[in-house]
mmCIF file of C-alpha atoms in Angstrom:
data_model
loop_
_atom_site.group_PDB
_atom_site.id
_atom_site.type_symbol
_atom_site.label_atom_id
_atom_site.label_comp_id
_atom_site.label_asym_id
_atom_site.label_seq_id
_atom_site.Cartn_x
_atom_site.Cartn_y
_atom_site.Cartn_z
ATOM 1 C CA UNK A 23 13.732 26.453 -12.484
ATOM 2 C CA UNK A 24 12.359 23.624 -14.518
ATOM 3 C CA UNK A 25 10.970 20.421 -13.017
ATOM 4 C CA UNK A 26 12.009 17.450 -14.835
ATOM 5 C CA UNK A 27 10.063 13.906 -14.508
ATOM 6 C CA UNK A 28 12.684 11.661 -14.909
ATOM 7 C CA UNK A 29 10.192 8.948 -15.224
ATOM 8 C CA UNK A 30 8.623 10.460 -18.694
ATOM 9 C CA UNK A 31 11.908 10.078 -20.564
ATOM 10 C CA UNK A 32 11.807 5.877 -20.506
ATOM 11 C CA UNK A 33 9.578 3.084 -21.692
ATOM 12 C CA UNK A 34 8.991 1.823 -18.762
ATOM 13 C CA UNK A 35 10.755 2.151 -15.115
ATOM 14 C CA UNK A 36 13.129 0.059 -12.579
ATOM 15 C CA UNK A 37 13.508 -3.693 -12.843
ATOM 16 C CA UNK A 38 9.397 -3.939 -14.619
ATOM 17 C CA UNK A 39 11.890 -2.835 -17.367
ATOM 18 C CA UNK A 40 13.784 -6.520 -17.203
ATOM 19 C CA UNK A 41 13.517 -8.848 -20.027
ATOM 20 C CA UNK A 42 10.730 -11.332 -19.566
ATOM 21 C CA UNK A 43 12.058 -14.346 -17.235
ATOM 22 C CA UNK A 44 11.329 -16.586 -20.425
ATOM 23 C CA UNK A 45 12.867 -14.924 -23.146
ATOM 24 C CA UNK A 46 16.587 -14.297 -20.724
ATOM 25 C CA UNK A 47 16.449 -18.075 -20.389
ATOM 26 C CA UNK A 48 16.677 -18.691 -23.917
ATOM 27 C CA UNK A 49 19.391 -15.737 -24.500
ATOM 28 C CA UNK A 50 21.901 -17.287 -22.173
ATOM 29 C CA UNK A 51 20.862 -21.063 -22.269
ATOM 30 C CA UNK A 52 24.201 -21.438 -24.346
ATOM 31 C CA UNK A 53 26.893 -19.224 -21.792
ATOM 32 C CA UNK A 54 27.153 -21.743 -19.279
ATOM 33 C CA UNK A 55 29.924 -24.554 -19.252
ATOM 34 C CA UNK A 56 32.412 -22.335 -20.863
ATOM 35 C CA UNK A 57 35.547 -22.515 -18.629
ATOM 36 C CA UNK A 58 38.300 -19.811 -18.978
ATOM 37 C CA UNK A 59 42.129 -20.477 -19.740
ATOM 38 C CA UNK A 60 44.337 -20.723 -16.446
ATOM 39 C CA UNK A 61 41.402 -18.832 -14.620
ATOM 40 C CA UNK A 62 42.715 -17.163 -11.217
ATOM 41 C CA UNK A 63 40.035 -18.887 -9.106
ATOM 42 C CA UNK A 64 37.747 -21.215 -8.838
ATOM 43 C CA UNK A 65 33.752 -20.344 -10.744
ATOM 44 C CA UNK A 66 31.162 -21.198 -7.693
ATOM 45 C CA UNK A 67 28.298 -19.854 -8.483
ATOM 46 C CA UNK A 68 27.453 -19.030 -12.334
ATOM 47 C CA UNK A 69 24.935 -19.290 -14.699
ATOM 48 C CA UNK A 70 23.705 -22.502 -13.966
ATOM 49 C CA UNK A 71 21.172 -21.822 -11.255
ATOM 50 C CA UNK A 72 20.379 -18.347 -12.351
ATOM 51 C CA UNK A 73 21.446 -16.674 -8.949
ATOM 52 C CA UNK A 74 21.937 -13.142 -7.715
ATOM 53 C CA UNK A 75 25.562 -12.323 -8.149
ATOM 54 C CA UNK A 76 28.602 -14.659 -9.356
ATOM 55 C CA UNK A 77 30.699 -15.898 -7.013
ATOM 56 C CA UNK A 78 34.759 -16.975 -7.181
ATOM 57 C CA UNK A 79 36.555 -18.733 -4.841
ATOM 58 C CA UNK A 80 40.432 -17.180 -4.407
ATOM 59 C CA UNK A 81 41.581 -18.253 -1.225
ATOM 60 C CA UNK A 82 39.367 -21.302 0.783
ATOM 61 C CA UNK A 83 38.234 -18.604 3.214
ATOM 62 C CA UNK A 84 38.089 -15.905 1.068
ATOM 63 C CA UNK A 85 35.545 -15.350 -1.904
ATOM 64 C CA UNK A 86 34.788 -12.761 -4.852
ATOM 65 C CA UNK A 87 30.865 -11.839 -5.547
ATOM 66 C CA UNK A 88 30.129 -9.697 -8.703
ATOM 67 C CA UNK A 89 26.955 -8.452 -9.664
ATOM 68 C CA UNK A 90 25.772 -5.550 -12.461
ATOM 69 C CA UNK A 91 22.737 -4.090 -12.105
ATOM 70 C CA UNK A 92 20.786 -0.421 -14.080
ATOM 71 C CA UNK A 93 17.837 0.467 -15.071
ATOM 72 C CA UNK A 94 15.560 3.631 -16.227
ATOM 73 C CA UNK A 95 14.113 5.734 -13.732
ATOM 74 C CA UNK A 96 11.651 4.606 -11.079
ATOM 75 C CA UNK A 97 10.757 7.869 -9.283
ATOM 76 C CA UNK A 98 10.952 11.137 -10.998
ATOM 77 C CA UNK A 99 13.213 12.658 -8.395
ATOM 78 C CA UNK A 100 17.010 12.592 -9.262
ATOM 79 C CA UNK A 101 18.665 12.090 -6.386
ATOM 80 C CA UNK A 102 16.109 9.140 -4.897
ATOM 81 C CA UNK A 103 16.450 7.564 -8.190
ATOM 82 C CA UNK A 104 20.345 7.051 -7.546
ATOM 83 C CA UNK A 105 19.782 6.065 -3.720
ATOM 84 C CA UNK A 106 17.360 3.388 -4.897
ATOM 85 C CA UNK A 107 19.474 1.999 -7.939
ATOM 86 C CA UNK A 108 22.194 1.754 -5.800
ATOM 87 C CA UNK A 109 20.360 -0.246 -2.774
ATOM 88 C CA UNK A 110 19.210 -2.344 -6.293
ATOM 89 C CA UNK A 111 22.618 -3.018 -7.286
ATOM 90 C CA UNK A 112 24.198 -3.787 -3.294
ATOM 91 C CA UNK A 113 21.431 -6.240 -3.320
ATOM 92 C CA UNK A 114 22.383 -9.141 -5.252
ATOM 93 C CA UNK A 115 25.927 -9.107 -3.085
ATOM 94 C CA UNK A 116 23.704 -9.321 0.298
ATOM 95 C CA UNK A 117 21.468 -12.001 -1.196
ATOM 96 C CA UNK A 118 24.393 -13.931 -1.379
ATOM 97 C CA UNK A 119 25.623 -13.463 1.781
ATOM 98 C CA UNK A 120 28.504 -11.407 0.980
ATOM 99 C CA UNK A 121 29.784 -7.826 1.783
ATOM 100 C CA UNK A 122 29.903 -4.892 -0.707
ATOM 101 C CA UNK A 123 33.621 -4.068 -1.435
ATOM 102 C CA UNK A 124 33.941 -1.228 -4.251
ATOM 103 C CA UNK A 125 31.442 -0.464 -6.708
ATOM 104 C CA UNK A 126 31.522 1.446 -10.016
ATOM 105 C CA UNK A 127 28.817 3.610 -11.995
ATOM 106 C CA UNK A 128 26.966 2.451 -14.817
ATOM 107 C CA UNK A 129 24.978 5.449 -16.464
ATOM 108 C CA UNK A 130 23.149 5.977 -19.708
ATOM 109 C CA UNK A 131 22.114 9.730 -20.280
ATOM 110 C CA UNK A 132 20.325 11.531 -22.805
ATOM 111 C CA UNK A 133 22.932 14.738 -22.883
ATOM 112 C CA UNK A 134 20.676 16.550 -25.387
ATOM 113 C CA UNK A 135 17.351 16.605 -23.534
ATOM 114 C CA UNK A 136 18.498 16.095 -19.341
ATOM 115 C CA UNK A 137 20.689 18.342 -17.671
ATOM 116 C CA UNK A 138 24.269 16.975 -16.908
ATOM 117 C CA UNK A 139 22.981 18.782 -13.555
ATOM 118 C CA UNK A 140 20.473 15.833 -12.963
ATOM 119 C CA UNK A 141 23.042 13.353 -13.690
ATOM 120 C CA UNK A 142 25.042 14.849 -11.265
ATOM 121 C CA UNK A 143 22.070 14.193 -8.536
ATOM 122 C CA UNK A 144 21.802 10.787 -9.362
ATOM 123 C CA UNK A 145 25.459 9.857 -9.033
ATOM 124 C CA UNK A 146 25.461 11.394 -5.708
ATOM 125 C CA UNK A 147 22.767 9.428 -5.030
ATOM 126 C CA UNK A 148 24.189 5.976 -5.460
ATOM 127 C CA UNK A 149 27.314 7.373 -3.589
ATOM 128 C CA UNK A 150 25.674 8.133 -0.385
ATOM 129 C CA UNK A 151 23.874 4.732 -0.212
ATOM 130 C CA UNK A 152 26.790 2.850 -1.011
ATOM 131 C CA UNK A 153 29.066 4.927 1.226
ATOM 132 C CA UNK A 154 26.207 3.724 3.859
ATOM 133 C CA UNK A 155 26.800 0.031 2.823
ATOM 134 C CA UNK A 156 30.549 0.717 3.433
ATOM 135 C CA UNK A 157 31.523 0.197 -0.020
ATOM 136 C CA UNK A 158 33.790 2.403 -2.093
ATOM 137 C CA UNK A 159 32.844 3.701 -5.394
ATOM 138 C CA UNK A 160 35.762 4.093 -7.386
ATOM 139 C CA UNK A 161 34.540 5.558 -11.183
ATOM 140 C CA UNK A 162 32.655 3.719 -13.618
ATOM 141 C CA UNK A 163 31.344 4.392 -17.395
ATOM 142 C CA UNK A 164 28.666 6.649 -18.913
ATOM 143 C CA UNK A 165 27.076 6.574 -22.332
ATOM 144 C CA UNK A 166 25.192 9.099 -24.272
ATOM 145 C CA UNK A 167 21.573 7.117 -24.553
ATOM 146 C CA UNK A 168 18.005 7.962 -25.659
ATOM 147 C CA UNK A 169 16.853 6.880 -22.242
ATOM 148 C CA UNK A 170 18.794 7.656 -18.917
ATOM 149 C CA UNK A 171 19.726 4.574 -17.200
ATOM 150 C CA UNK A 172 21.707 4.031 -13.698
ATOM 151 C CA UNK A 173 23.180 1.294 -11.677
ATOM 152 C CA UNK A 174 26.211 0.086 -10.527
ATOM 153 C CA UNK A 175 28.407 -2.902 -10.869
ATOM 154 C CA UNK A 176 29.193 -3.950 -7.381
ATOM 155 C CA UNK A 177 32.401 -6.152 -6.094
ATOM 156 C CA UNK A 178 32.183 -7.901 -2.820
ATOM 157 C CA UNK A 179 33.752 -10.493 -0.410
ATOM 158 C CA UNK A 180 32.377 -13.597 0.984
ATOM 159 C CA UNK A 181 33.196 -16.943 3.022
ATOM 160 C CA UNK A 182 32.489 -19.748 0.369
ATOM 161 C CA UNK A 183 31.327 -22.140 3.619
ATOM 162 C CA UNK A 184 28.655 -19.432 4.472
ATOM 163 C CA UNK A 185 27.174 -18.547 0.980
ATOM 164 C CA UNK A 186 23.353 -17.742 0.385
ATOM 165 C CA UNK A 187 22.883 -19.671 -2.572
ATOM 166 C CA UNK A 188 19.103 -19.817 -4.369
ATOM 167 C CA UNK A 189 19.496 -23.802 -4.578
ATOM 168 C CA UNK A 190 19.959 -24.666 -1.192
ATOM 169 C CA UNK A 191 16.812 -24.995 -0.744
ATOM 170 C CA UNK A 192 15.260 -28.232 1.685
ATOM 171 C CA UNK A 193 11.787 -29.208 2.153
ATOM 172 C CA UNK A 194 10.442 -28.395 5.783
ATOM 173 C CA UNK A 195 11.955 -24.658 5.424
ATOM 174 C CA UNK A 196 9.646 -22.202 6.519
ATOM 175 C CA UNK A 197 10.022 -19.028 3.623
ATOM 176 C CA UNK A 198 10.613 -15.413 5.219
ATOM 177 C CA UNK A 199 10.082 -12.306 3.297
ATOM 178 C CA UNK A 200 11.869 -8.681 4.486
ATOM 179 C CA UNK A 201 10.620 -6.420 2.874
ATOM 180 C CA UNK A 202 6.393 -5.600 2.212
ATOM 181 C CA UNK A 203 5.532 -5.936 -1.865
ATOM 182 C CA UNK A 204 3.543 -3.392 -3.988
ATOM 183 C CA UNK A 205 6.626 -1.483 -4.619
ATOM 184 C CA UNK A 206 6.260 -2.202 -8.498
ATOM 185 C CA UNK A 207 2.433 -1.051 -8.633
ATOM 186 C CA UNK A 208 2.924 2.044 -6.586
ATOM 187 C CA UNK A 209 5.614 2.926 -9.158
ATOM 188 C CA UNK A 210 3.711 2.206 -12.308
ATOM 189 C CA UNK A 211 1.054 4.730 -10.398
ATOM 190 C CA UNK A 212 3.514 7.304 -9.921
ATOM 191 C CA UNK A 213 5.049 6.783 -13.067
ATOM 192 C CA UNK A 214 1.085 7.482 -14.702
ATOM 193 C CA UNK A 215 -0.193 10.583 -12.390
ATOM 194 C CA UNK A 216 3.128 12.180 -10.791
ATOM 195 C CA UNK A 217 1.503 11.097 -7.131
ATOM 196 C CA UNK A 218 4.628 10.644 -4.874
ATOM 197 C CA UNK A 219 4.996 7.402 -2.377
ATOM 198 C CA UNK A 220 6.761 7.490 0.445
ATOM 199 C CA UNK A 221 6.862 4.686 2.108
ATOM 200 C CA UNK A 222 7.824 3.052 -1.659
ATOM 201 C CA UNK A 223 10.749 5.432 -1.981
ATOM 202 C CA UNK A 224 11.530 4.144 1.726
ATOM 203 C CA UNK A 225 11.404 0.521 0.809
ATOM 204 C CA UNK A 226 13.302 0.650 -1.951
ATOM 205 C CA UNK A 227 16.036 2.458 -0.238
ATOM 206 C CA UNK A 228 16.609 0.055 2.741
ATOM 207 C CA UNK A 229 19.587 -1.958 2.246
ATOM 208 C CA UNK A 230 19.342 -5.586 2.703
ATOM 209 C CA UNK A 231 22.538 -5.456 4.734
ATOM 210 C CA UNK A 232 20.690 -6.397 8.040
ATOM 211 C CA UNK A 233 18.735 -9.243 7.007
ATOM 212 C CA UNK A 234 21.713 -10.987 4.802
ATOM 213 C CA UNK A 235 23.712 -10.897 8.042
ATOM 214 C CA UNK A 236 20.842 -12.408 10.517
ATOM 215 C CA UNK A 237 20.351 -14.601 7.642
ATOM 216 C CA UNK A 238 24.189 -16.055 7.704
ATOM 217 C CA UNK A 239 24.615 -15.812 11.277
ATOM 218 C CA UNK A 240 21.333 -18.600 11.972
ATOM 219 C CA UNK A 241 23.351 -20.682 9.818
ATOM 220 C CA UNK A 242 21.115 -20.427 6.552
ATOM 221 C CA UNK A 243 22.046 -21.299 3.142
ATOM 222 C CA UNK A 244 19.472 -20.665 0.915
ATOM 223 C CA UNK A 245 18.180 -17.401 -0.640
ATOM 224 C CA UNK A 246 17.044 -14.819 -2.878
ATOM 225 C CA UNK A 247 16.375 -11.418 -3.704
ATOM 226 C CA UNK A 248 12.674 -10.393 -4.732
ATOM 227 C CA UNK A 249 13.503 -7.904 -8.103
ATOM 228 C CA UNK A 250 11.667 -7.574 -11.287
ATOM 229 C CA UNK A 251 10.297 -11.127 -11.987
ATOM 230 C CA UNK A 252 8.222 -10.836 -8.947
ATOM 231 C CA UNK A 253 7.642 -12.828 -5.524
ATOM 232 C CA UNK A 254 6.531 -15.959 -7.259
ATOM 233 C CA UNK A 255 8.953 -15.823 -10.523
ATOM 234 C CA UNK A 256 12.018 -15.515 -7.298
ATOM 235 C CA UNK A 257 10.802 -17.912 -5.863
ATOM 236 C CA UNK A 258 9.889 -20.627 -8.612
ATOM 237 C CA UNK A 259 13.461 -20.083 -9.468
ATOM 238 C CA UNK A 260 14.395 -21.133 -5.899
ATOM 239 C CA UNK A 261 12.154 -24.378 -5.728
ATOM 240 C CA UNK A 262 13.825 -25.233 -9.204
ATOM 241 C CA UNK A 263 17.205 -24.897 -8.858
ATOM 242 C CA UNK A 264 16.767 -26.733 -5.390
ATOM 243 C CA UNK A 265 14.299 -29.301 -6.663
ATOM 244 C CA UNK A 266 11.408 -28.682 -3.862
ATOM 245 C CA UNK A 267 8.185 -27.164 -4.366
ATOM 246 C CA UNK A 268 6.958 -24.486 -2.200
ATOM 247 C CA UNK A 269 3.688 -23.358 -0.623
ATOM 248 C CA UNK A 270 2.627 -19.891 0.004
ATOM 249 C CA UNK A 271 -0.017 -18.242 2.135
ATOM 250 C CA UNK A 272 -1.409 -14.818 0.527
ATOM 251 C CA UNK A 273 -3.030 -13.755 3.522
ATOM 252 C CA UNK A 274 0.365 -13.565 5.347
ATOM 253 C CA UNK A 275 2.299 -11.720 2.380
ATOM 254 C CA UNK A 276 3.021 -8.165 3.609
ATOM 255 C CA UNK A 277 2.245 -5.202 1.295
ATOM 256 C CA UNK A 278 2.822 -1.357 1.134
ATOM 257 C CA UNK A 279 -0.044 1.330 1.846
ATOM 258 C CA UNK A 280 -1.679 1.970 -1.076
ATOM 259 C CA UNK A 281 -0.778 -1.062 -3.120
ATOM 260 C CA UNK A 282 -3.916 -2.983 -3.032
ATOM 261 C CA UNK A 283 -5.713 0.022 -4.224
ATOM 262 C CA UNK A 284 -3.178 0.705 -6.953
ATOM 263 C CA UNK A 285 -3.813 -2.949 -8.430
ATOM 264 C CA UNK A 286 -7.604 -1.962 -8.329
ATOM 265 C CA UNK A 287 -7.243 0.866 -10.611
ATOM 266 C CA UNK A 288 -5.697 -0.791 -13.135
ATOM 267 C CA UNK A 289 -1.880 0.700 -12.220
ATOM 268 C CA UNK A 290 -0.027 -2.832 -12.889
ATOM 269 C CA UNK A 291 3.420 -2.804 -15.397
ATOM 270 C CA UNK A 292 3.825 -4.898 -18.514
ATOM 271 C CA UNK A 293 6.925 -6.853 -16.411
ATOM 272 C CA UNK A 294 4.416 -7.645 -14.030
ATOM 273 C CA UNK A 295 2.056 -9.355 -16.755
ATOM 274 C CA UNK A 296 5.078 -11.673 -18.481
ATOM 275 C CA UNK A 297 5.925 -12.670 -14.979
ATOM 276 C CA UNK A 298 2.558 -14.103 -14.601
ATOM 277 C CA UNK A 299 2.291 -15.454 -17.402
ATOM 278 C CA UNK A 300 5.808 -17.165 -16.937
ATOM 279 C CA UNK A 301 4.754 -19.087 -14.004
ATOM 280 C CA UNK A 302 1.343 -19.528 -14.088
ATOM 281 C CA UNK A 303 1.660 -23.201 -15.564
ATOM 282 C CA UNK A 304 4.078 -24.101 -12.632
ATOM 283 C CA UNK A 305 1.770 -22.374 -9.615
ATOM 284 C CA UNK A 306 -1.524 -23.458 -8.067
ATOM 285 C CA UNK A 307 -3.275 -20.148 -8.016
ATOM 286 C CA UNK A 308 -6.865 -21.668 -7.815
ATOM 287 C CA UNK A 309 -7.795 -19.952 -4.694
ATOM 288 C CA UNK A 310 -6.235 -16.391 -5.298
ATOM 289 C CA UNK A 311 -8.543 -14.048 -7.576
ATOM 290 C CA UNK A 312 -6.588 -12.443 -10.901
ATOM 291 C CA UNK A 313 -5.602 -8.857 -8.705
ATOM 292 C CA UNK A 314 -4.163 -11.533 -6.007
ATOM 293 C CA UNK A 315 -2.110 -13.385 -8.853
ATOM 294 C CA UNK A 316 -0.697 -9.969 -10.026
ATOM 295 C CA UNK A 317 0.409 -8.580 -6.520
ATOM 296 C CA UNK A 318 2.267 -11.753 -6.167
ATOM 297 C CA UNK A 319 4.252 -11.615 -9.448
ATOM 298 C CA UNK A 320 4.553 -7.487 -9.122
ATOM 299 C CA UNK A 321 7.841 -6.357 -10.324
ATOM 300 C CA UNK A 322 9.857 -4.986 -7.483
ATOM 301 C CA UNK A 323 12.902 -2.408 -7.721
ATOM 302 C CA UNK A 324 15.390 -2.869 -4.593
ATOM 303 C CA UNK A 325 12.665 -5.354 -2.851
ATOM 304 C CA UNK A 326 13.352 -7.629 0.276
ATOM 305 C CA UNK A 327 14.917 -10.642 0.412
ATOM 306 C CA UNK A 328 12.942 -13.952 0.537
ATOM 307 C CA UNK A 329 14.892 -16.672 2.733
ATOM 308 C CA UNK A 330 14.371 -20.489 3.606
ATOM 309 C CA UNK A 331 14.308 -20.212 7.186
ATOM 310 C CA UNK A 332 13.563 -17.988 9.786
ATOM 311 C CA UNK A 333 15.048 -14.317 10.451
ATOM 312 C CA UNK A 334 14.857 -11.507 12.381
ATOM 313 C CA UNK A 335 12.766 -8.683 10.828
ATOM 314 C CA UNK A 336 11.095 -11.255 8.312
ATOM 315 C CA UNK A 337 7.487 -12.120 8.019
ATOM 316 C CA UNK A 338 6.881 -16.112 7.249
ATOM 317 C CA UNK A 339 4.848 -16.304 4.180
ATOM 318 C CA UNK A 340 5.427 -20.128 3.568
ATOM 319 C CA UNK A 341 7.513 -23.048 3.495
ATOM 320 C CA UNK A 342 9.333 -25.512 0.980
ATOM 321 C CA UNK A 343 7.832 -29.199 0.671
ATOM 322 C CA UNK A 344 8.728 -32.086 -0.853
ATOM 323 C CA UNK A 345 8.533 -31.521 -5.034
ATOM 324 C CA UNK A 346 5.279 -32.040 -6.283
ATOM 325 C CA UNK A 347 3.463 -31.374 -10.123
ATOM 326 C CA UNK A 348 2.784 -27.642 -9.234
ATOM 327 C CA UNK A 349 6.071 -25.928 -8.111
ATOM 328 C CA UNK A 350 4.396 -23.597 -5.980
ATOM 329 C CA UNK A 351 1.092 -23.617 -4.581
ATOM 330 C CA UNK A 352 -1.040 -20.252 -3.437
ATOM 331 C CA UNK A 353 -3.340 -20.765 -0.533
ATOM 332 C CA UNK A 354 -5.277 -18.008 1.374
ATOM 333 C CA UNK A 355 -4.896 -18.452 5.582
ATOM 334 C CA UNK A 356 -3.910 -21.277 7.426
ATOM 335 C CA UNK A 357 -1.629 -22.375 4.084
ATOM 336 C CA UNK A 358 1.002 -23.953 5.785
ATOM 337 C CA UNK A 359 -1.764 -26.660 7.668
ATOM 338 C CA UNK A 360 -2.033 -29.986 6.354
ATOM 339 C CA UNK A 361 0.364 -29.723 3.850
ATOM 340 C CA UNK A 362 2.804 -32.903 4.411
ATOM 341 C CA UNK A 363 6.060 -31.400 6.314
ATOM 342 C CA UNK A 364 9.444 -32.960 6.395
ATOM 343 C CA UNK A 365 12.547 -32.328 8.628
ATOM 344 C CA UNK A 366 14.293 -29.554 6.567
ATOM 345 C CA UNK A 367 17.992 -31.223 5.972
ATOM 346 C CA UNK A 368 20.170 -29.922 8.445
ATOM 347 C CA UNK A 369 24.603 -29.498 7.158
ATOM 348 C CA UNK A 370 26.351 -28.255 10.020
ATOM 349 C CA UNK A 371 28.023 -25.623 9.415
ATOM 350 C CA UNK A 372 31.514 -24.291 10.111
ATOM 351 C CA UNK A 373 32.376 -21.252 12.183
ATOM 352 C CA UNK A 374 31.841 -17.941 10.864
ATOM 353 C CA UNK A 375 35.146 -16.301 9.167
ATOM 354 C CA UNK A 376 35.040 -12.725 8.761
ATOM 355 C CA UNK A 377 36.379 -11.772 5.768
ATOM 356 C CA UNK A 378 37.668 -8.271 5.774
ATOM 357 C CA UNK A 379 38.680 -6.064 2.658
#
């Protein structure tokens, strides 16, 4: 039987494959403000902030999140790649606090060169994760394409009082990260010498279902996902949108066995690069060394979720502050002392409605 290394038939793999933070800005600087005829519901979360998923209000208890999300292959094996595109694409509906309803397939295969066979094992993939999430996957659309791509386009459901929103952010928020980075430099390493990760194929398969429902149930409104622009490209995006700057401790950011040591030998993805150089002029990274700066802004595929506050199975790597000239400031140990704190602004919330399908 023939081996096949999925990751050999693309340019590059998983969300390092993302157009540069910069250059999306400038594509879809023009989309937002548009408002539909007679539109069915109400547009609360769009463009404007750049945020996970899109959300619509329908009913005052009762919201709509929708998210797309592909990409090429980030492991070579078939069925792991549609397990971890899937996690990818439930994602953005858990970083806004919402619950997966129905998704459908998004694939891209090259018919001529892959077995249909493969194809096959990455659609069964995506359906056993998402049958995990409790979501239904109901069809989809496939194109012939030079480079196989999969996702999904996921539907959810969400209380619009109890949305995760990425500018919600208030200075005195301590910053909580749930899942360990490195996952984009031990798949740029795999990708180069075949070498197989598990605890990468492990991460990347972990739905953030858990930690978006700790996160909603302390009563916190402000958060993110942690994809292809990197830790600190996520989270300048947060300090922006919410008009805070942030302060991060590298000694207390988690990371994956092997992942220092992949950044050593050189195994670091071009997505990785434009995200540092995207936010380098908005981050203090004086103190961090260039392999530091890199790890931070490492493109992850189906990473944690970074929230402003405190949550169960999250590791504090920071905290908001009042806005300052640098957006986000690196510090290494003992960050978080003597940096001016403020009383994060408390909203009271209202109780919890569960929203059911």
């Amino acid at each position: 039987m023939i081996s096949y290394r999925l990751t050999q038939y693309a340019h590059g793999g998983g969300c390092a494959c993302k157009i540069p933070p910069g250059e999306l800005e400038q594509i879809v600087a023009g989309l937002t403000g548009a408002r539909p005829e007679h539109p069915a519901g109400e547009l609360l979360v769009g463009l404007g902030t750049g945020d996970d998923a899109a959300v619509v209000g329908v009913r005052p208890d009762l919201a709509l999140v929708a998210t797309a999300d592909f990409f090429t292959p980030v492991v070579d094996d078939p069925y792991d790649w549609g397990r971890i595109a899937a996690a990818n694409a439930l994602s953005d509906v858990y970083a806004m606090g919402g619950t997966p309803v129905v998704a459908v397939n998004l694939l891209g295969w090259p018919r001529e060169v892959l077995p249909m066979e493969l194809a096959a094992e990455v659609l069964r993939g995506g359906r056993d994760v998402a049958a995990t999430a409790g979501c239904h996957v109901a069809g989809g659309h496939s194109v012939d394409d030079p480079e196989p791509k999969y996702g999904m386009a996921v539907t959810g459901i969400i209380d619009p009082a109890r949305t995760l929103r990425n500018d919600a952010g208030r200075a005195g928020l301590p910053l909580s990260l749930t899942k360990p980075l490195g996952i984009g430099v031990l798949n740029t390493r795999h990708k180069a010498t075949g070498e197989v990760f598990p605890q990468a194929v492990e991460a990347m398969t972990a739905l953030n279902r858990d930690a978006s429902v700790a996160a909603v149930a302390a009563g916190i409104t402000c958060a993110t996902d942690i994809t292809g622009f990197g830790l600190l490209g996520h989270l300048y995006k947060l300090v922006r949108a919410s008009g805070v700057s942030a302060v991060v401790d590298a000694a207390a950011v988690p990371y994956l066995d092997g992942a220092r040591e992949a950044v050593r030998d050189g195994f670091v993805s071009g997505g990785s690069r434009r995200n540092l150089d995207w936010v380098r002029p908005h981050v203090d990274l004086s103190t961090v060394e260039e392999t530091e700066a890199l790890l931070l802004t490492d493109s992850q595929t189906s990473g944690g979720l970074l929230v402003a506050g405190e949550v169960s199975g999250g590791v504090v790597i920071g905290e908001l502050i009042p806005q300052r000239d640098n957006a986000i400031v690196v510090k290494i140990g003992q960050a978080l002392r003597g940096i001016p704190r403020a009383e994060p602004d408390v909203v009271p919330r209202p109780p919890a409605v569960v929203c059911t399908p």
